[in-house]
mmCIF file of C-alpha atoms in Angstrom:
data_model
loop_
_atom_site.group_PDB
_atom_site.id
_atom_site.type_symbol
_atom_site.label_atom_id
_atom_site.label_comp_id
_atom_site.label_asym_id
_atom_site.label_seq_id
_atom_site.Cartn_x
_atom_site.Cartn_y
_atom_site.Cartn_z
ATOM 1 C CA UNK A 1 0.000 0.000 0.000
ATOM 2 C CA UNK A 2 1.517 3.390 -0.974
ATOM 3 C CA UNK A 3 2.602 5.808 1.728
ATOM 4 C CA UNK A 4 0.410 8.847 2.422
ATOM 5 C CA UNK A 5 1.366 12.002 0.542
ATOM 6 C CA UNK A 6 4.081 14.101 2.143
ATOM 7 C CA UNK A 7 3.390 17.760 2.903
ATOM 8 C CA UNK A 8 6.083 20.247 3.921
ATOM 9 C CA UNK A 9 4.724 23.460 5.375
ATOM 10 C CA UNK A 10 6.555 26.778 5.343
ATOM 11 C CA UNK A 11 6.063 29.304 8.086
ATOM 12 C CA UNK A 12 4.452 32.462 6.804
ATOM 13 C CA UNK A 13 7.114 35.172 6.349
ATOM 14 C CA UNK A 14 7.166 37.347 9.423
ATOM 15 C CA UNK A 15 6.512 41.079 9.264
ATOM 16 C CA UNK A 16 8.912 41.680 12.154
ATOM 17 C CA UNK A 17 12.318 40.241 12.947
ATOM 18 C CA UNK A 18 12.891 38.410 16.227
ATOM 19 C CA UNK A 19 14.587 41.487 17.688
ATOM 20 C CA UNK A 20 11.669 43.693 16.643
ATOM 21 C CA UNK A 21 9.181 41.218 18.152
ATOM 22 C CA UNK A 22 11.145 41.222 21.404
ATOM 23 C CA UNK A 23 11.106 45.025 21.518
ATOM 24 C CA UNK A 24 7.334 45.063 20.978
ATOM 25 C CA UNK A 25 6.816 42.394 23.669
ATOM 26 C CA UNK A 26 8.919 44.398 26.137
ATOM 27 C CA UNK A 27 6.772 47.485 25.558
ATOM 28 C CA UNK A 28 3.572 45.476 25.980
ATOM 29 C CA UNK A 29 4.772 43.946 29.256
ATOM 30 C CA UNK A 30 5.768 47.368 30.595
ATOM 31 C CA UNK A 31 2.192 48.524 29.953
ATOM 32 C CA UNK A 32 0.720 45.426 31.714
ATOM 33 C CA UNK A 33 3.427 44.141 34.085
ATOM 34 C CA UNK A 34 1.172 41.717 35.988
ATOM 35 C CA UNK A 35 0.022 39.717 32.963
ATOM 36 C CA UNK A 36 1.605 36.247 33.104
ATOM 37 C CA UNK A 37 0.742 35.483 29.481
ATOM 38 C CA UNK A 38 2.705 38.552 28.346
ATOM 39 C CA UNK A 39 5.650 37.558 30.551
ATOM 40 C CA UNK A 40 5.561 34.038 29.114
ATOM 41 C CA UNK A 41 5.452 35.400 25.559
ATOM 42 C CA UNK A 42 8.440 37.696 26.085
ATOM 43 C CA UNK A 43 10.505 35.051 27.869
ATOM 44 C CA UNK A 44 9.790 32.525 25.104
ATOM 45 C CA UNK A 45 10.900 35.013 22.442
ATOM 46 C CA UNK A 46 14.090 35.765 24.362
ATOM 47 C CA UNK A 47 14.990 32.098 24.760
ATOM 48 C CA UNK A 48 14.365 31.436 21.066
ATOM 49 C CA UNK A 49 16.674 34.332 20.189
ATOM 50 C CA UNK A 50 19.529 32.011 21.164
ATOM 51 C CA UNK A 51 21.992 34.413 22.765
ATOM 52 C CA UNK A 52 23.462 34.532 26.291
ATOM 53 C CA UNK A 53 22.194 38.058 26.931
ATOM 54 C CA UNK A 54 18.651 37.217 25.821
ATOM 55 C CA UNK A 55 18.660 34.070 27.977
ATOM 56 C CA UNK A 56 19.761 36.066 31.029
ATOM 57 C CA UNK A 57 16.945 38.567 30.462
ATOM 58 C CA UNK A 58 14.414 35.733 30.113
ATOM 59 C CA UNK A 59 15.513 34.240 33.429
ATOM 60 C CA UNK A 60 15.139 37.622 35.135
ATOM 61 C CA UNK A 61 11.572 37.891 33.822
ATOM 62 C CA UNK A 62 10.719 34.370 35.028
ATOM 63 C CA UNK A 63 12.210 34.418 38.526
ATOM 64 C CA UNK A 64 8.929 35.434 40.165
ATOM 65 C CA UNK A 65 7.077 32.576 38.420
ATOM 66 C CA UNK A 66 4.164 30.897 40.225
ATOM 67 C CA UNK A 67 2.305 29.170 37.346
ATOM 68 C CA UNK A 68 3.144 25.858 35.692
ATOM 69 C CA UNK A 69 4.070 27.305 32.250
ATOM 70 C CA UNK A 70 6.348 29.963 33.737
ATOM 71 C CA UNK A 71 8.022 27.566 36.197
ATOM 72 C CA UNK A 72 8.627 25.007 33.441
ATOM 73 C CA UNK A 73 10.179 27.649 31.209
ATOM 74 C CA UNK A 74 12.309 28.966 34.095
ATOM 75 C CA UNK A 75 13.712 25.487 34.814
ATOM 76 C CA UNK A 76 14.462 24.968 31.126
ATOM 77 C CA UNK A 77 16.188 28.355 30.790
ATOM 78 C CA UNK A 78 18.335 27.824 33.889
ATOM 79 C CA UNK A 79 19.479 24.430 32.587
ATOM 80 C CA UNK A 80 20.336 25.984 29.235
ATOM 81 C CA UNK A 81 22.601 28.525 30.928
ATOM 82 C CA UNK A 82 24.086 26.487 33.807
ATOM 83 C CA UNK A 83 25.796 29.294 35.717
ATOM 84 C CA UNK A 84 26.764 28.655 39.368
ATOM 85 C CA UNK A 85 23.553 28.292 41.355
ATOM 86 C CA UNK A 86 21.411 27.709 38.265
ATOM 87 C CA UNK A 87 21.040 23.959 38.824
ATOM 88 C CA UNK A 88 19.758 24.425 42.384
ATOM 89 C CA UNK A 89 17.321 27.098 41.228
ATOM 90 C CA UNK A 90 16.199 24.862 38.350
ATOM 91 C CA UNK A 91 15.590 22.043 40.844
ATOM 92 C CA UNK A 92 13.290 24.280 42.884
ATOM 93 C CA UNK A 93 11.412 25.513 39.803
ATOM 94 C CA UNK A 94 11.007 21.982 38.399
ATOM 95 C CA UNK A 95 9.754 20.671 41.753
ATOM 96 C CA UNK A 96 7.121 23.405 41.874
ATOM 97 C CA UNK A 97 6.173 22.763 38.219
ATOM 98 C CA UNK A 98 5.747 19.067 38.976
ATOM 99 C CA UNK A 99 3.358 19.854 41.828
ATOM 100 C CA UNK A 100 1.254 21.959 39.440
ATOM 101 C CA UNK A 101 1.323 19.455 36.533
ATOM 102 C CA UNK A 102 -2.086 18.246 35.398
ATOM 103 C CA UNK A 103 -1.334 15.502 32.852
ATOM 104 C CA UNK A 104 1.370 13.020 31.829
ATOM 105 C CA UNK A 105 3.178 15.246 29.277
ATOM 106 C CA UNK A 106 3.391 18.084 31.805
ATOM 107 C CA UNK A 107 4.656 15.727 34.507
ATOM 108 C CA UNK A 108 7.175 14.196 32.098
ATOM 109 C CA UNK A 109 8.560 17.622 31.201
ATOM 110 C CA UNK A 110 8.840 18.653 34.857
ATOM 111 C CA UNK A 111 10.527 15.353 35.760
ATOM 112 C CA UNK A 112 12.955 15.805 32.872
ATOM 113 C CA UNK A 113 14.058 19.178 34.208
ATOM 114 C CA UNK A 114 14.161 17.740 37.724
ATOM 115 C CA UNK A 115 16.353 14.821 36.637
ATOM 116 C CA UNK A 116 18.744 17.016 34.693
ATOM 117 C CA UNK A 117 19.052 19.344 37.685
ATOM 118 C CA UNK A 118 19.845 16.376 39.952
ATOM 119 C CA UNK A 119 22.605 15.306 37.575
ATOM 120 C CA UNK A 120 24.061 18.821 37.414
ATOM 121 C CA UNK A 121 24.155 18.781 41.214
ATOM 122 C CA UNK A 122 26.082 15.500 41.263
ATOM 123 C CA UNK A 123 23.120 13.307 42.225
ATOM 124 C CA UNK A 124 23.434 11.028 39.199
ATOM 125 C CA UNK A 125 21.545 7.985 40.497
ATOM 126 C CA UNK A 126 18.584 10.123 41.529
ATOM 127 C CA UNK A 127 18.742 11.945 38.218
ATOM 128 C CA UNK A 128 18.704 8.731 36.196
ATOM 129 C CA UNK A 129 15.738 7.388 38.124
ATOM 130 C CA UNK A 130 13.803 10.623 37.624
ATOM 131 C CA UNK A 131 14.563 10.701 33.881
ATOM 132 C CA UNK A 132 13.396 7.090 33.537
ATOM 133 C CA UNK A 133 10.110 8.085 35.175
ATOM 134 C CA UNK A 134 9.809 10.972 32.694
ATOM 135 C CA UNK A 135 10.369 8.637 29.738
ATOM 136 C CA UNK A 136 7.803 6.131 31.004
ATOM 137 C CA UNK A 137 5.186 8.852 31.476
ATOM 138 C CA UNK A 138 5.662 10.259 27.964
ATOM 139 C CA UNK A 139 7.721 8.090 25.573
ATOM 140 C CA UNK A 140 7.294 10.741 22.860
ATOM 141 C CA UNK A 141 9.243 13.253 24.963
ATOM 142 C CA UNK A 142 12.770 13.083 23.486
ATOM 143 C CA UNK A 143 14.602 14.987 26.217
ATOM 144 C CA UNK A 144 14.857 12.314 28.938
ATOM 145 C CA UNK A 145 16.169 9.767 26.435
ATOM 146 C CA UNK A 146 18.750 12.269 25.147
ATOM 147 C CA UNK A 147 20.132 12.865 28.620
ATOM 148 C CA UNK A 148 20.032 9.232 29.689
ATOM 149 C CA UNK A 149 21.761 8.105 26.530
ATOM 150 C CA UNK A 150 24.462 10.776 26.750
ATOM 151 C CA UNK A 151 25.184 9.577 30.287
ATOM 152 C CA UNK A 152 25.097 5.941 29.371
ATOM 153 C CA UNK A 153 27.146 5.634 26.202
ATOM 154 C CA UNK A 154 30.476 6.001 27.965
ATOM 155 C CA UNK A 155 29.589 4.741 31.423
ATOM 156 C CA UNK A 156 27.747 1.494 30.630
ATOM 157 C CA UNK A 157 28.338 -1.414 28.299
ATOM 158 C CA UNK A 158 27.362 -0.518 24.700
ATOM 159 C CA UNK A 159 25.064 -3.547 24.464
ATOM 160 C CA UNK A 160 23.088 -2.148 27.404
ATOM 161 C CA UNK A 161 22.882 1.278 25.742
ATOM 162 C CA UNK A 162 21.790 -0.360 22.480
ATOM 163 C CA UNK A 163 19.053 -2.366 24.202
ATOM 164 C CA UNK A 164 17.843 0.707 26.088
ATOM 165 C CA UNK A 165 17.591 2.696 22.867
ATOM 166 C CA UNK A 166 15.631 -0.022 21.101
ATOM 167 C CA UNK A 167 13.313 -0.351 24.062
ATOM 168 C CA UNK A 168 12.709 3.403 23.959
ATOM 169 C CA UNK A 169 11.893 3.121 20.251
ATOM 170 C CA UNK A 170 9.226 0.492 20.911
ATOM 171 C CA UNK A 171 7.617 2.880 23.403
ATOM 172 C CA UNK A 172 7.427 5.644 20.805
ATOM 173 C CA UNK A 173 10.632 7.651 21.342
ATOM 174 C CA UNK A 174 11.530 9.883 18.407
ATOM 175 C CA UNK A 175 13.496 7.956 15.814
ATOM 176 C CA UNK A 176 16.308 10.476 15.313
ATOM 177 C CA UNK A 177 17.213 10.370 18.997
ATOM 178 C CA UNK A 178 17.363 6.616 19.137
ATOM 179 C CA UNK A 179 19.255 5.966 15.931
ATOM 180 C CA UNK A 180 21.935 8.613 16.545
ATOM 181 C CA UNK A 181 22.834 6.706 19.702
ATOM 182 C CA UNK A 182 22.441 3.315 18.026
ATOM 183 C CA UNK A 183 25.204 4.125 15.525
ATOM 184 C CA UNK A 184 27.630 4.763 18.383
ATOM 185 C CA UNK A 185 26.631 1.691 20.382
ATOM 186 C CA UNK A 186 27.003 -0.584 17.334
ATOM 187 C CA UNK A 187 30.404 0.889 16.491
ATOM 188 C CA UNK A 188 31.602 0.416 20.076
ATOM 189 C CA UNK A 189 30.547 -3.229 19.785
ATOM 190 C CA UNK A 190 32.687 -3.535 16.641
ATOM 191 C CA UNK A 191 29.623 -3.903 14.393
ATOM 192 C CA UNK A 192 30.820 -1.264 11.944
ATOM 193 C CA UNK A 193 28.848 -2.475 8.937
ATOM 194 C CA UNK A 194 25.604 -2.427 10.935
ATOM 195 C CA UNK A 195 26.447 1.036 12.265
ATOM 196 C CA UNK A 196 26.909 2.290 8.699
ATOM 197 C CA UNK A 197 23.636 0.702 7.637
ATOM 198 C CA UNK A 198 21.785 2.439 10.465
ATOM 199 C CA UNK A 199 23.390 5.753 9.513
ATOM 200 C CA UNK A 200 22.134 5.195 5.955
ATOM 201 C CA UNK A 201 24.182 7.801 4.080
ATOM 202 C CA UNK A 202 24.776 5.389 1.186
ATOM 203 C CA UNK A 203 20.999 5.380 0.627
ATOM 204 C CA UNK A 204 19.727 8.688 1.947
ATOM 205 C CA UNK A 205 22.412 11.351 1.391
ATOM 206 C CA UNK A 206 21.346 13.595 -1.498
ATOM 207 C CA UNK A 207 23.243 16.414 -3.218
ATOM 208 C CA UNK A 208 22.024 18.746 -5.954
ATOM 209 C CA UNK A 209 22.400 22.240 -7.390
ATOM 210 C CA UNK A 210 18.799 23.513 -7.657
ATOM 211 C CA UNK A 211 17.842 25.809 -10.513
ATOM 212 C CA UNK A 212 17.859 29.575 -9.938
ATOM 213 C CA UNK A 213 14.318 30.791 -9.154
ATOM 214 C CA UNK A 214 12.484 33.279 -11.380
ATOM 215 C CA UNK A 215 13.305 36.918 -10.672
ATOM 216 C CA UNK A 216 17.083 36.599 -10.703
ATOM 217 C CA UNK A 217 18.926 36.482 -14.031
ATOM 218 C CA UNK A 218 21.833 34.302 -12.886
ATOM 219 C CA UNK A 219 22.790 32.067 -9.954
ATOM 220 C CA UNK A 220 25.385 34.690 -9.005
ATOM 221 C CA UNK A 221 22.686 37.398 -8.762
ATOM 222 C CA UNK A 222 20.510 35.144 -6.619
ATOM 223 C CA UNK A 223 23.333 34.280 -4.240
ATOM 224 C CA UNK A 224 24.382 37.923 -3.966
ATOM 225 C CA UNK A 225 20.801 38.852 -3.044
ATOM 226 C CA UNK A 226 20.702 36.096 -0.411
ATOM 227 C CA UNK A 227 24.019 37.223 1.064
ATOM 228 C CA UNK A 228 22.847 40.840 1.207
ATOM 229 C CA UNK A 229 19.628 39.893 3.036
ATOM 230 C CA UNK A 230 21.551 37.812 5.563
ATOM 231 C CA UNK A 231 24.415 40.234 6.234
ATOM 232 C CA UNK A 232 22.001 43.162 6.754
ATOM 233 C CA UNK A 233 19.407 41.174 8.700
ATOM 234 C CA UNK A 234 18.319 42.849 11.977
ATOM 235 C CA UNK A 235 18.704 39.528 13.841
ATOM 236 C CA UNK A 236 22.327 38.917 12.817
ATOM 237 C CA UNK A 237 24.434 38.230 15.907
ATOM 238 C CA UNK A 238 27.851 36.865 16.730
ATOM 239 C CA UNK A 239 27.055 34.900 19.880
ATOM 240 C CA UNK A 240 25.127 31.678 20.463
ATOM 241 C CA UNK A 241 24.318 29.486 23.440
ATOM 242 C CA UNK A 242 24.976 26.303 21.460
ATOM 243 C CA UNK A 243 28.318 24.877 22.560
ATOM 244 C CA UNK A 244 28.696 22.816 19.377
ATOM 245 C CA UNK A 245 29.309 25.995 17.394
ATOM 246 C CA UNK A 246 32.562 27.924 17.543
ATOM 247 C CA UNK A 247 33.179 31.494 16.357
ATOM 248 C CA UNK A 248 30.259 31.834 13.963
ATOM 249 C CA UNK A 249 27.519 34.389 13.395
ATOM 250 C CA UNK A 250 23.920 33.414 12.788
ATOM 251 C CA UNK A 251 20.391 34.515 11.984
ATOM 252 C CA UNK A 252 17.654 32.315 13.418
ATOM 253 C CA UNK A 253 14.299 32.048 11.596
ATOM 254 C CA UNK A 254 15.509 34.526 8.948
ATOM 255 C CA UNK A 255 12.614 34.689 6.451
ATOM 256 C CA UNK A 256 10.746 37.990 6.582
ATOM 257 C CA UNK A 257 8.226 39.699 4.321
ATOM 258 C CA UNK A 258 11.051 42.018 3.266
ATOM 259 C CA UNK A 259 13.504 39.232 2.314
ATOM 260 C CA UNK A 260 12.359 38.079 -1.163
ATOM 261 C CA UNK A 261 15.478 36.031 -1.919
ATOM 262 C CA UNK A 262 15.144 34.040 1.320
ATOM 263 C CA UNK A 263 11.454 33.469 0.570
ATOM 264 C CA UNK A 264 12.438 32.162 -2.872
ATOM 265 C CA UNK A 265 15.025 29.852 -1.284
ATOM 266 C CA UNK A 266 12.367 28.459 1.079
ATOM 267 C CA UNK A 267 10.193 27.678 -1.953
ATOM 268 C CA UNK A 268 13.119 25.879 -3.620
ATOM 269 C CA UNK A 269 13.725 23.789 -0.508
ATOM 270 C CA UNK A 270 10.022 22.996 -0.181
ATOM 271 C CA UNK A 271 10.002 21.661 -3.761
ATOM 272 C CA UNK A 272 13.268 19.715 -3.437
ATOM 273 C CA UNK A 273 12.465 18.177 -0.049
ATOM 274 C CA UNK A 274 8.951 17.176 -1.134
ATOM 275 C CA UNK A 275 10.402 15.428 -4.184
ATOM 276 C CA UNK A 276 13.022 13.698 -2.021
ATOM 277 C CA UNK A 277 10.442 12.486 0.510
ATOM 278 C CA UNK A 278 8.116 11.285 -2.240
ATOM 279 C CA UNK A 279 10.880 9.241 -3.881
ATOM 280 C CA UNK A 280 11.359 7.347 -0.621
ATOM 281 C CA UNK A 281 7.993 5.665 -1.101
ATOM 282 C CA UNK A 282 9.493 3.330 -3.710
ATOM 283 C CA UNK A 283 12.542 2.270 -1.668
ATOM 284 C CA UNK A 284 12.918 -0.932 0.323
ATOM 285 C CA UNK A 285 11.512 -0.880 3.897
ATOM 286 C CA UNK A 286 13.826 1.010 6.236
ATOM 287 C CA UNK A 287 13.345 2.649 9.647
ATOM 288 C CA UNK A 288 14.199 6.080 8.172
ATOM 289 C CA UNK A 289 11.551 5.642 5.477
ATOM 290 C CA UNK A 290 9.015 4.270 7.946
ATOM 291 C CA UNK A 291 9.556 7.271 10.211
ATOM 292 C CA UNK A 292 8.875 9.715 7.379
ATOM 293 C CA UNK A 293 6.203 12.110 8.638
ATOM 294 C CA UNK A 294 3.038 12.785 6.694
ATOM 295 C CA UNK A 295 3.223 16.486 7.541
ATOM 296 C CA UNK A 296 6.288 18.480 8.530
ATOM 297 C CA UNK A 297 7.474 22.048 8.915
ATOM 298 C CA UNK A 298 10.676 23.647 7.655
ATOM 299 C CA UNK A 299 12.844 25.281 10.324
ATOM 300 C CA UNK A 300 15.800 27.280 9.039
ATOM 301 C CA UNK A 301 18.718 29.398 10.193
ATOM 302 C CA UNK A 302 21.661 31.139 8.502
ATOM 303 C CA UNK A 303 25.253 30.583 9.552
ATOM 304 C CA UNK A 304 28.151 32.905 8.696
ATOM 305 C CA UNK A 305 31.526 31.302 9.308
ATOM 306 C CA UNK A 306 34.886 33.098 9.388
ATOM 307 C CA UNK A 307 38.288 31.515 8.919
ATOM 308 C CA UNK A 308 38.356 29.627 12.241
ATOM 309 C CA UNK A 309 34.620 29.060 12.690
ATOM 310 C CA UNK A 310 33.389 25.473 12.803
ATOM 311 C CA UNK A 311 30.855 23.114 14.378
ATOM 312 C CA UNK A 312 31.628 20.160 16.610
ATOM 313 C CA UNK A 313 30.007 16.724 16.263
ATOM 314 C CA UNK A 314 26.228 16.921 16.598
ATOM 315 C CA UNK A 315 22.924 15.629 15.271
ATOM 316 C CA UNK A 316 19.655 17.470 14.695
ATOM 317 C CA UNK A 317 17.594 15.740 17.338
ATOM 318 C CA UNK A 318 14.214 17.306 16.588
ATOM 319 C CA UNK A 319 14.311 16.673 12.856
ATOM 320 C CA UNK A 320 13.563 13.830 10.495
ATOM 321 C CA UNK A 321 15.582 15.230 7.596
ATOM 322 C CA UNK A 322 18.191 17.994 7.752
ATOM 323 C CA UNK A 323 20.234 19.865 5.219
ATOM 324 C CA UNK A 324 22.227 22.860 4.109
ATOM 325 C CA UNK A 325 22.248 25.174 1.099
ATOM 326 C CA UNK A 326 25.584 26.898 0.477
ATOM 327 C CA UNK A 327 25.084 30.555 -0.407
ATOM 328 C CA UNK A 328 28.775 31.415 -0.621
ATOM 329 C CA UNK A 329 31.810 29.154 -0.370
ATOM 330 C CA UNK A 330 35.368 30.521 -0.783
ATOM 331 C CA UNK A 331 37.092 29.210 -3.907
ATOM 332 C CA UNK A 332 39.922 27.838 -1.761
ATOM 333 C CA UNK A 333 37.393 25.509 -0.102
ATOM 334 C CA UNK A 334 35.398 24.594 -3.214
ATOM 335 C CA UNK A 335 38.577 23.648 -5.096
ATOM 336 C CA UNK A 336 40.620 22.469 -2.106
ATOM 337 C CA UNK A 337 42.156 19.086 -1.480
ATOM 338 C CA UNK A 338 42.006 18.952 2.332
ATOM 339 C CA UNK A 339 39.143 18.775 4.843
ATOM 340 C CA UNK A 340 39.311 22.549 5.478
ATOM 341 C CA UNK A 341 35.828 24.037 5.245
ATOM 342 C CA UNK A 342 34.158 20.711 4.487
ATOM 343 C CA UNK A 343 31.092 19.018 5.923
ATOM 344 C CA UNK A 344 31.978 15.628 7.407
ATOM 345 C CA UNK A 345 29.867 12.676 8.541
ATOM 346 C CA UNK A 346 31.088 10.080 11.046
ATOM 347 C CA UNK A 347 30.681 9.439 14.767
ATOM 348 C CA UNK A 348 32.198 11.419 17.660
ATOM 349 C CA UNK A 349 35.246 9.833 19.263
ATOM 350 C CA UNK A 350 34.419 11.364 22.665
ATOM 351 C CA UNK A 351 31.306 9.141 22.760
ATOM 352 C CA UNK A 352 32.323 6.124 20.697
ATOM 353 C CA UNK A 353 36.004 6.005 21.618
ATOM 354 C CA UNK A 354 38.810 6.716 19.181
ATOM 355 C CA UNK A 355 39.238 3.109 17.895
ATOM 356 C CA UNK A 356 35.534 2.792 17.053
ATOM 357 C CA UNK A 357 35.377 6.271 15.488
ATOM 358 C CA UNK A 358 38.429 5.523 13.339
ATOM 359 C CA UNK A 359 37.004 2.163 12.277
ATOM 360 C CA UNK A 360 33.689 3.817 11.357
ATOM 361 C CA UNK A 361 35.524 6.409 9.277
ATOM 362 C CA UNK A 362 34.345 9.715 7.876
ATOM 363 C CA UNK A 363 32.596 10.838 4.710
ATOM 364 C CA UNK A 364 33.633 14.238 3.402
ATOM 365 C CA UNK A 365 31.342 16.592 1.464
ATOM 366 C CA UNK A 366 33.189 19.382 -0.340
ATOM 367 C CA UNK A 367 30.844 22.362 -0.569
ATOM 368 C CA UNK A 368 30.518 24.868 -3.385
ATOM 369 C CA UNK A 369 28.259 27.858 -3.909
ATOM 370 C CA UNK A 370 24.766 26.688 -4.875
ATOM 371 C CA UNK A 371 25.085 23.158 -3.466
ATOM 372 C CA UNK A 372 22.184 21.687 -1.493
ATOM 373 C CA UNK A 373 22.808 18.672 0.758
ATOM 374 C CA UNK A 374 20.035 16.587 2.387
ATOM 375 C CA UNK A 375 20.726 13.916 5.004
ATOM 376 C CA UNK A 376 18.909 12.076 7.816
ATOM 377 C CA UNK A 377 18.751 14.175 10.977
ATOM 378 C CA UNK A 378 20.179 11.259 12.969
ATOM 379 C CA UNK A 379 23.511 11.356 11.089
ATOM 380 C CA UNK A 380 26.401 12.703 13.188
ATOM 381 C CA UNK A 381 28.282 15.486 11.386
ATOM 382 C CA UNK A 382 30.706 18.342 11.923
ATOM 383 C CA UNK A 383 32.543 21.028 9.944
ATOM 384 C CA UNK A 384 36.189 22.099 9.826
ATOM 385 C CA UNK A 385 37.640 25.648 9.887
ATOM 386 C CA UNK A 386 38.289 26.824 6.342
ATOM 387 C CA UNK A 387 41.266 29.042 7.188
ATOM 388 C CA UNK A 388 40.523 31.682 4.543
ATOM 389 C CA UNK A 389 40.091 35.420 5.140
ATOM 390 C CA UNK A 390 36.584 35.254 3.702
ATOM 391 C CA UNK A 391 33.184 34.266 5.085
ATOM 392 C CA UNK A 392 31.303 31.103 4.212
ATOM 393 C CA UNK A 393 27.525 31.625 4.191
ATOM 394 C CA UNK A 394 25.070 28.772 4.419
ATOM 395 C CA UNK A 395 21.372 28.214 5.017
ATOM 396 C CA UNK A 396 20.777 25.282 7.370
ATOM 397 C CA UNK A 397 17.419 23.652 7.910
ATOM 398 C CA UNK A 398 15.492 20.836 9.560
ATOM 399 C CA UNK A 399 12.340 19.076 8.453
ATOM 400 C CA UNK A 400 10.497 18.777 11.775
ATOM 401 C CA UNK A 401 7.558 16.338 11.961
ATOM 402 C CA UNK A 402 4.217 17.816 12.910
ATOM 403 C CA UNK A 403 2.753 15.348 15.375
ATOM 404 C CA UNK A 404 -0.972 14.773 15.286
ATOM 405 C CA UNK A 405 -2.955 13.483 18.287
ATOM 406 C CA UNK A 406 -3.546 9.721 18.280
#
């Protein structure tokens, strides 16, 4: 029986940038300082802005929290920052949120924050137990499995980690979370061929140079317009909370009404990703294909990388499919012969161990301007510094499943 049609939704272009929305939310809260919904809205915007200063401001707005949504967000924000004293404060907020929880998903989220706070405070056994409770209450919540698996890969036998991941999958845990850990566990067991099969790059990695959209006479004109919209974007910033990224600038959720080139790029990606997902219907049965959502949403961000900028090993844990479109790549990278500036797939040696990581090997993708790369979100990848006195600009994206109630 054929798979249901795949639909990729684009967010409507925003009239205001994130920074402009934050400014408007600040003004609204000043006018009505006792409204919890306004405080929640502003704090959520600040956390999504993905900068240390914005996160600190969000925490300040949430510190007087007394409702479940505000306490949950406060615990999450404190655990994102992890300054001295933050873990203890997160523990208190999560405990209060748990007391106010009214259903299993709410309790699972509060227990997740509680367990992570216990671990940050050195109470690992208590933290593990709490995270296991969170996973049992809501198997679709990916966060407790992420934390448990990160703890377990190095500290327990890989066969135990592998079994735990597969058990989580049978209870409904998100596929990308489970399979990213499964690759490492299999490699640590010496089952390299099976680890490669689970990664699936030989079947699911896709590269193409999409056609230039109407409205721009040449690819060069289109890429220049994209670069101009990114480099003059009001949300461009040179600091991020994400510790996998080093010395890069970014724009999160960049598409605005006033960015026509970025809107055109979104339309290109929507067409290319829909075609990719549709082609999977004719392939042999595979967990990646089976986990293909019926409906998904495109989430995107722009990354500007200088000579020493790079990203450490990571996966895109909330996605099904991920990718990158290269807006500008220095010639020295595009025509190079080393790994400098390249996208690389493999597994992290700090989790798998150096012998297993070396045995697994790496697959190098040499970027060039106009290249689009699609890959499963569960595939571990990193980038290398390009070492050139010139920026590399790329448009990264995830295809995030839209979950529908059972």
